[in-house]
Coordinates of C-alpha atoms in Angstrom, one line a residue:
M1 CA 26.1 -8.8 7.2
D2 CA 25.5 -5.1 6.6
V3 CA 21.7 -4.8 7.2
I4 CA 19.0 -6.9 8.8
V5 CA 15.5 -6.3 7.5
V6 CA 12.7 -7.4 9.8
G7 CA 9.4 -8.0 8.0
G8 CA 8.9 -9.5 4.5
G9 CA 6.0 -7.7 3.0
L10 CA 6.3 -5.4 0.0
M11 CA 8.2 -2.7 1.9
G12 CA 10.7 -5.2 3.3
T13 CA 11.3 -7.2 0.2
A14 CA 11.6 -4.1 -2.0
A15 CA 14.1 -2.6 0.4
T16 CA 16.1 -5.8 0.5
F17 CA 16.3 -5.9 -3.3
F18 CA 17.4 -2.3 -3.6
L19 CA 19.9 -2.7 -0.8
A20 CA 21.4 -5.8 -2.4
R21 CA 21.4 -3.9 -5.7
R22 CA 23.6 -1.3 -4.1
G23 CA 26.0 -4.0 -3.0
L24 CA 25.1 -4.3 0.6
R25 CA 24.9 -7.7 2.3
V26 CA 21.3 -8.1 3.6
A27 CA 19.3 -10.7 5.6
L28 CA 15.5 -10.4 5.4
I29 CA 13.6 -12.1 8.3
E30 CA 9.9 -12.9 7.8
R31 CA 7.8 -14.7 10.4
N32 CA 5.7 -16.5 7.7
R33 CA 6.2 -16.5 3.9
V34 CA 7.2 -13.3 2.2
G35 CA 4.2 -11.2 1.1
T36 CA 1.6 -13.2 3.0
G37 CA 0.6 -10.4 5.5
A38 CA -0.9 -7.0 4.6
T39 CA 0.6 -7.2 1.1
V40 CA -1.4 -10.1 0.0
A41 CA -4.6 -8.6 1.5
S42 CA -4.1 -5.5 -0.6
F43 CA -6.6 -4.4 -3.3
G44 CA -3.7 -4.0 -5.7
N45 CA -4.5 -0.3 -6.5
I46 CA -1.6 1.7 -7.9
R47 CA -3.1 5.2 -7.6
R48 CA -1.8 8.7 -6.7
T49 CA -5.2 10.4 -6.6
G50 CA -6.2 11.5 -3.1
R51 CA -2.8 11.2 -1.5
Y52 CA -1.4 13.5 1.1
L53 CA 0.3 16.1 -1.1
P54 CA 3.8 16.0 0.3
Q55 CA 3.7 12.2 -0.3
L56 CA 3.4 12.7 -4.1
P57 CA 7.1 12.8 -4.8
L58 CA 7.4 9.3 -3.2
A59 CA 4.3 8.2 -5.1
H60 CA 5.8 9.4 -8.4
R61 CA 9.1 7.7 -7.7
S62 CA 7.3 4.5 -7.0
R63 CA 5.0 4.8 -10.0
A64 CA 8.1 5.0 -12.2
L65 CA 9.5 1.8 -10.6
W66 CA 6.2 -0.1 -11.1
G67 CA 6.7 0.7 -14.8
E68 CA 10.1 -0.9 -14.7
A69 CA 9.1 -3.9 -12.4
E70 CA 9.1 -6.6 -15.0
T71 CA 12.6 -5.6 -16.2
L72 CA 14.0 -5.1 -12.7
L73 CA 12.6 -8.4 -11.3
G74 CA 12.6 -10.7 -14.3
R75 CA 8.9 -11.6 -14.2
D76 CA 5.5 -10.1 -14.9
V77 CA 3.9 -8.9 -11.7
E78 CA 0.8 -8.0 -13.6
F79 CA 1.3 -4.2 -13.4
R80 CA -1.1 -2.7 -15.9
V81 CA -1.7 0.9 -16.8
T82 CA -5.4 0.8 -16.7
G83 CA -6.1 4.3 -15.5
H84 CA -7.8 5.2 -12.2
V85 CA -11.2 6.9 -12.1
R86 CA -12.9 8.3 -9.0
F87 CA -16.5 9.2 -9.3
V88 CA -18.4 12.0 -7.5
F89 CA -22.1 11.8 -6.5
E90 CA -22.5 14.8 -4.1
E91 CA -21.8 18.5 -4.5
E92 CA -19.5 18.6 -1.4
S93 CA -17.4 15.8 -2.9
L94 CA -17.2 17.7 -6.1
E95 CA -15.7 20.5 -4.2
D96 CA -13.2 18.1 -2.6
M97 CA -12.2 16.7 -5.9
R98 CA -11.6 20.1 -7.5
T99 CA -9.6 21.3 -4.5
F100 CA -7.3 18.2 -4.8
V101 CA -7.0 18.4 -8.6
S102 CA -5.9 22.0 -8.3
A103 CA -3.6 21.5 -5.4
A104 CA -1.9 18.3 -6.9
R105 CA -1.0 20.0 -10.1
P106 CA 2.1 21.8 -8.7
W107 CA 3.2 18.5 -7.2
G108 CA 3.3 16.9 -10.7
L109 CA 0.0 15.1 -10.7
H110 CA -2.3 16.1 -13.6
L111 CA -5.8 14.7 -13.4
E112 CA -8.6 15.0 -15.9
E113 CA -12.0 16.2 -14.7
L114 CA -14.9 14.4 -16.4
G115 CA -18.5 15.6 -16.5
A116 CA -21.6 13.4 -16.4
N117 CA -21.9 13.1 -20.2
E118 CA -18.3 12.2 -20.6
I119 CA -18.6 9.6 -17.9
R120 CA -21.5 7.9 -19.8
A121 CA -19.5 7.9 -23.0
R122 CA -16.2 6.6 -21.7
F123 CA -17.4 4.3 -18.9
P124 CA -20.8 2.9 -19.8
G125 CA -22.4 0.9 -17.0
L126 CA -20.3 2.5 -14.3
A127 CA -21.7 4.9 -11.7
P128 CA -24.9 5.9 -13.5
G129 CA -25.7 8.6 -10.9
A130 CA -22.3 10.3 -10.9
I131 CA -22.1 14.0 -11.6
A132 CA -18.4 14.1 -12.2
A133 CA -15.2 12.2 -11.9
S134 CA -11.4 12.5 -11.8
Y135 CA -9.3 10.4 -14.1
S136 CA -5.6 9.6 -13.8
P137 CA -4.6 7.8 -17.0
Q138 CA -1.2 6.7 -16.0
D139 CA -2.1 4.9 -12.8
G140 CA -3.4 1.3 -12.6
C141 CA -3.0 -1.9 -10.7
G142 CA -0.7 -4.8 -9.9
N143 CA -1.0 -8.3 -8.4
P144 CA -0.5 -8.3 -4.6
R145 CA 0.2 -12.1 -4.7
L146 CA 3.2 -11.7 -7.0
I147 CA 5.0 -8.5 -6.2
A148 CA 6.7 -9.3 -2.8
A149 CA 7.7 -12.8 -3.9
A150 CA 9.2 -11.3 -7.0
F151 CA 11.2 -8.7 -5.1
A152 CA 12.5 -11.4 -2.7
A153 CA 13.5 -13.8 -5.5
A154 CA 15.3 -11.0 -7.3
A155 CA 17.1 -10.0 -4.1
S156 CA 18.1 -13.6 -3.5
R157 CA 19.7 -13.7 -6.9
L158 CA 21.8 -10.7 -5.9
G159 CA 23.0 -12.5 -2.8
A160 CA 20.5 -11.4 -0.1
Q161 CA 19.4 -14.0 2.5
I162 CA 15.7 -14.5 2.6
I163 CA 14.8 -16.3 5.9
E164 CA 11.1 -17.3 6.1
A165 CA 9.0 -19.1 8.7
C166 CA 11.3 -17.4 11.3
S167 CA 9.8 -15.9 14.4
V168 CA 11.6 -12.9 16.0
G169 CA 12.2 -12.7 19.7
A170 CA 14.5 -10.1 21.1
V171 CA 15.6 -7.1 19.0
E172 CA 18.4 -5.2 20.8
R173 CA 21.5 -3.3 20.5
A174 CA 24.7 -5.3 21.1
G175 CA 27.7 -2.9 21.0
A176 CA 28.0 -1.5 17.5
D177 CA 25.6 -4.1 16.1
F178 CA 21.9 -4.9 16.3
R179 CA 21.2 -8.4 17.6
V180 CA 18.1 -10.2 16.5
V181 CA 17.2 -13.4 18.2
T182 CA 15.0 -15.7 16.1
S183 CA 13.7 -19.2 15.9
Q184 CA 16.4 -19.9 13.4
G185 CA 19.3 -18.4 15.3
V186 CA 20.9 -15.1 16.1
F187 CA 21.6 -12.4 13.4
Q188 CA 23.8 -9.4 13.9
A189 CA 24.5 -6.4 11.7
P190 CA 25.3 -2.7 12.3
R191 CA 22.1 -1.5 10.6
L192 CA 18.5 -2.7 11.1
L193 CA 15.5 -1.8 9.0
N194 CA 12.1 -2.2 10.7
T195 CA 9.5 -3.0 8.0
A196 CA 7.3 -5.1 10.3
G197 CA 4.0 -3.6 9.3
A198 CA 1.4 -3.7 12.1
W199 CA 4.1 -5.1 14.4
G200 CA 6.5 -2.2 13.5
A201 CA 5.4 -0.1 16.5
R202 CA 6.5 -2.9 18.9
I203 CA 10.0 -2.9 17.5
A204 CA 10.2 0.9 17.6
A205 CA 9.0 0.9 21.2
G206 CA 11.9 -1.3 22.2
F207 CA 14.2 1.6 21.3
G208 CA 12.1 4.3 23.1
E209 CA 10.0 5.4 20.1
T210 CA 6.3 5.4 20.6
V211 CA 4.0 5.3 17.6
P212 CA 0.2 5.5 17.9
L213 CA -0.6 2.5 15.7
T214 CA -3.7 0.3 15.6
P215 CA -3.9 -3.0 13.8
R216 CA -7.0 -3.3 11.6
A217 CA -8.5 -5.8 9.1
P218 CA -9.9 -4.7 5.7
Q219 CA -12.8 -6.5 4.2
M220 CA -11.9 -7.7 0.6
G221 CA -13.7 -9.9 -1.8
V222 CA -13.8 -11.2 -5.4
T223 CA -16.7 -12.2 -7.7
E224 CA -17.1 -14.9 -10.2
P225 CA -15.6 -14.2 -13.7
L226 CA -17.5 -11.9 -16.0
P227 CA -16.9 -10.7 -19.5
H228 CA -14.0 -8.2 -19.3
R229 CA -15.4 -4.7 -19.7
I230 CA -14.0 -2.6 -16.9
L231 CA -10.5 -1.3 -17.6
P232 CA -9.8 1.3 -15.0
V233 CA -9.5 0.9 -11.2
V234 CA -12.7 2.4 -9.8
G235 CA -13.3 4.5 -6.7
L236 CA -15.1 7.6 -5.5
W237 CA -14.8 10.9 -3.7
T238 CA -17.0 11.0 -0.6
R239 CA -17.3 12.4 2.9
R240 CA -20.0 9.9 3.8
P241 CA -19.0 6.9 6.0
G242 CA -20.0 3.6 4.6
T243 CA -20.0 4.6 0.9
D244 CA -16.2 4.6 0.1
A245 CA -16.2 1.4 -2.0
Y246 CA -13.8 0.5 -4.7
L247 CA -13.3 -2.2 -7.3
R248 CA -11.3 -3.3 -10.3
Q249 CA -11.8 -6.1 -12.9
V250 CA -8.8 -8.4 -13.5
E251 CA -8.0 -9.8 -16.9
R252 CA -9.5 -13.1 -16.1
G253 CA -12.9 -11.3 -15.5
N254 CA -13.2 -11.5 -11.7
I255 CA -14.1 -8.2 -10.0
V256 CA -12.0 -7.5 -6.9
F257 CA -13.6 -5.1 -4.4
G258 CA -13.2 -3.6 -0.9
G259 CA -14.1 -0.6 1.3
A260 CA -17.5 0.7 2.4
V261 CA -17.4 -1.1 5.8
E262 CA -15.5 -0.5 9.0
R263 CA -12.2 -2.3 9.2
G264 CA -12.2 -5.1 11.8
H265 CA -10.2 -5.5 15.0
V266 CA -7.1 -7.7 14.9
D267 CA -5.1 -9.0 17.9
L268 CA -1.4 -8.9 17.0
D269 CA -1.0 -12.2 18.9
P270 CA -1.3 -14.2 16.7
G271 CA -2.3 -11.5 14.1
H272 CA -4.8 -13.5 12.1
A273 CA -7.4 -11.4 10.4
K274 CA -10.7 -12.7 9.2
P275 CA -13.4 -11.2 7.0
D276 CA -16.8 -10.6 8.7
P277 CA -19.6 -12.2 6.6
T278 CA -22.2 -10.0 8.2
K279 CA -20.6 -6.9 6.6
L280 CA -20.8 -8.3 3.0
P281 CA -24.4 -7.3 2.2
R282 CA -23.7 -3.6 3.2
Q283 CA -20.5 -3.7 1.2
L284 CA -22.2 -5.0 -1.9
Q285 CA -25.0 -2.5 -1.6
A286 CA -22.4 0.4 -1.6
L287 CA -20.5 -1.2 -4.6
Q288 CA -23.7 -1.3 -6.7
R289 CA -23.6 2.5 -6.7
L290 CA -20.4 2.1 -8.8
L291 CA -21.5 -1.0 -10.7
P292 CA -25.2 -1.8 -10.7
A293 CA -24.5 -5.1 -12.4
L294 CA -23.1 -6.5 -9.2
A295 CA -26.6 -7.1 -8.0
K296 CA -26.7 -10.3 -10.0
V297 CA -23.1 -11.5 -9.5
S298 CA -21.9 -14.2 -7.1
V299 CA -19.1 -13.5 -4.6
I300 CA -16.7 -16.5 -4.6
R301 CA -14.2 -15.5 -1.9
T302 CA -13.6 -13.0 0.8
W303 CA -10.4 -12.3 2.8
S304 CA -8.6 -10.0 5.1
G305 CA -5.2 -9.2 6.5
C306 CA -3.5 -7.4 9.3
E307 CA -2.7 -3.7 8.5
G308 CA -1.2 -1.1 10.7
Y309 CA -3.0 2.3 10.9
V310 CA -1.2 5.3 12.3
A311 CA -3.3 7.9 14.1
D312 CA -2.5 10.6 11.5
M313 CA -2.8 8.1 8.6
L314 CA 0.7 8.9 7.5
P315 CA 3.5 6.2 7.5
V316 CA 6.6 6.1 9.6
M317 CA 9.7 6.4 7.3
G318 CA 13.3 7.3 8.0
A319 CA 16.0 7.0 10.5
S320 CA 15.4 6.4 14.2
A321 CA 15.4 9.5 16.4
T322 CA 17.0 7.6 19.3
T323 CA 19.3 4.9 17.9
P324 CA 21.9 5.3 15.2
G325 CA 21.8 2.5 12.6
L326 CA 18.1 1.9 13.1
Y327 CA 15.6 2.7 10.3
H328 CA 11.8 2.4 10.0
A329 CA 9.3 2.0 7.2
F330 CA 5.9 0.8 8.5
G331 CA 2.4 2.0 9.3
F332 CA 1.2 2.7 5.8
S333 CA -2.4 2.7 7.0
G334 CA -3.9 0.7 4.1
H335 CA -2.3 3.0 1.4
G336 CA 1.0 1.4 0.9
F337 CA 0.7 -0.9 -2.1
Q338 CA 1.4 1.8 -4.7
L339 CA 4.2 3.2 -2.6
G340 CA 6.0 -0.1 -2.0
P341 CA 8.8 -0.1 -4.6
G342 CA 9.5 3.6 -4.0
V343 CA 9.7 3.0 -0.2
G344 CA 12.2 0.2 -0.8
D345 CA 14.3 2.3 -3.1
V346 CA 14.2 5.4 -0.8
M347 CA 15.1 3.4 2.3
A348 CA 18.0 1.7 0.5
E349 CA 19.3 5.1 -0.6
L350 CA 19.0 6.5 2.9
I351 CA 20.7 3.5 4.5
A352 CA 23.5 3.3 1.9
T353 CA 24.2 7.1 1.6
G354 CA 22.7 8.8 4.6
R355 CA 20.4 10.9 2.5
T356 CA 17.6 10.6 0.0
E357 CA 16.5 12.7 -3.0
T358 CA 12.8 12.1 -2.2
P359 CA 11.6 14.2 0.8
I360 CA 10.3 12.0 3.6
H361 CA 10.6 14.6 6.5
D362 CA 6.8 14.5 7.2
F363 CA 7.0 10.8 8.0
R364 CA 9.8 11.0 10.6
I365 CA 9.1 9.0 13.7
D366 CA 9.8 11.8 16.2
R367 CA 6.7 13.7 15.1
F368 CA 4.7 11.9 17.8
A369 CA 7.2 12.9 20.5
A370 CA 7.1 16.5 19.3
A371 CA 3.3 16.5 19.4
A372 CA 3.2 15.1 22.9
A373 CA 5.7 17.6 24.3

């Protein structure tokens, strides 16, 4: 075995696939089923708008891989280039949008600015009070229920071991190897990739690396099917708490939604996240600003998942600062779905070659130690 990957969400399964594609022998260990943690709780948004600017090279790399996903993985993961529109209702948010649009251009992201009349013409029925919007035509959405399983299956075909329903105990150094003690035996390899999501900080702490990470539970929901009329993923620019809702309509007609309410608390033991039904009325009220028709639509299901939020809202990616052979990719703070394929590809490149073409310096784990010094 060359590499052990701990954590079978989108980051872990994508990394396993790209490692196996490079010819490395890989074992992926997942406590439940692959993709059933934060990945399956995701909204499914594949967007680059609003990202931390130095993260855009990684987002561009990942967007290219989303476009190749069906060919790479041998199945349709429902990636669709629907466009991503973000509406503006307040003047201060218009300033924020224009600042980002201008700043993102040198990073290779070109967004359209739409005025009120163009919004009405292109997106009738959406955001009737909006004064402006940004539009990213090449972004879109994918199916969170399909993508991690597809990466895992493709990795397995390349020879990777996918070990599910396998709880992890001790993770330690054993000479030149890492030793992972699990409910299904002991695994050893000279390299270890920590993609354990909200549990990633625990693994890092075992090697003397502290990450200020808090587990949180998003509030997600889906409506009854409606006639399919909304093509783009929909969000908004806002500084106002409790208004940052987002939605998209799937091809079957259901509207998937999230945001606008505070994320719930999650205890990592056992890590089960539940939606709070008392938050749903406030969430629907915020969503009606984007889509007034939701006032007469039934919600058929709500759900949540355990996500890891880092204090600075940036992920941890790269090599360990304390332990040779250890690598991290966790803490994506609710913004990781679009990045997943790119994260897997970058981490595989780093592990296999010792370098990566895509800059990830800002996400290094020792930034917290430096800040505390």
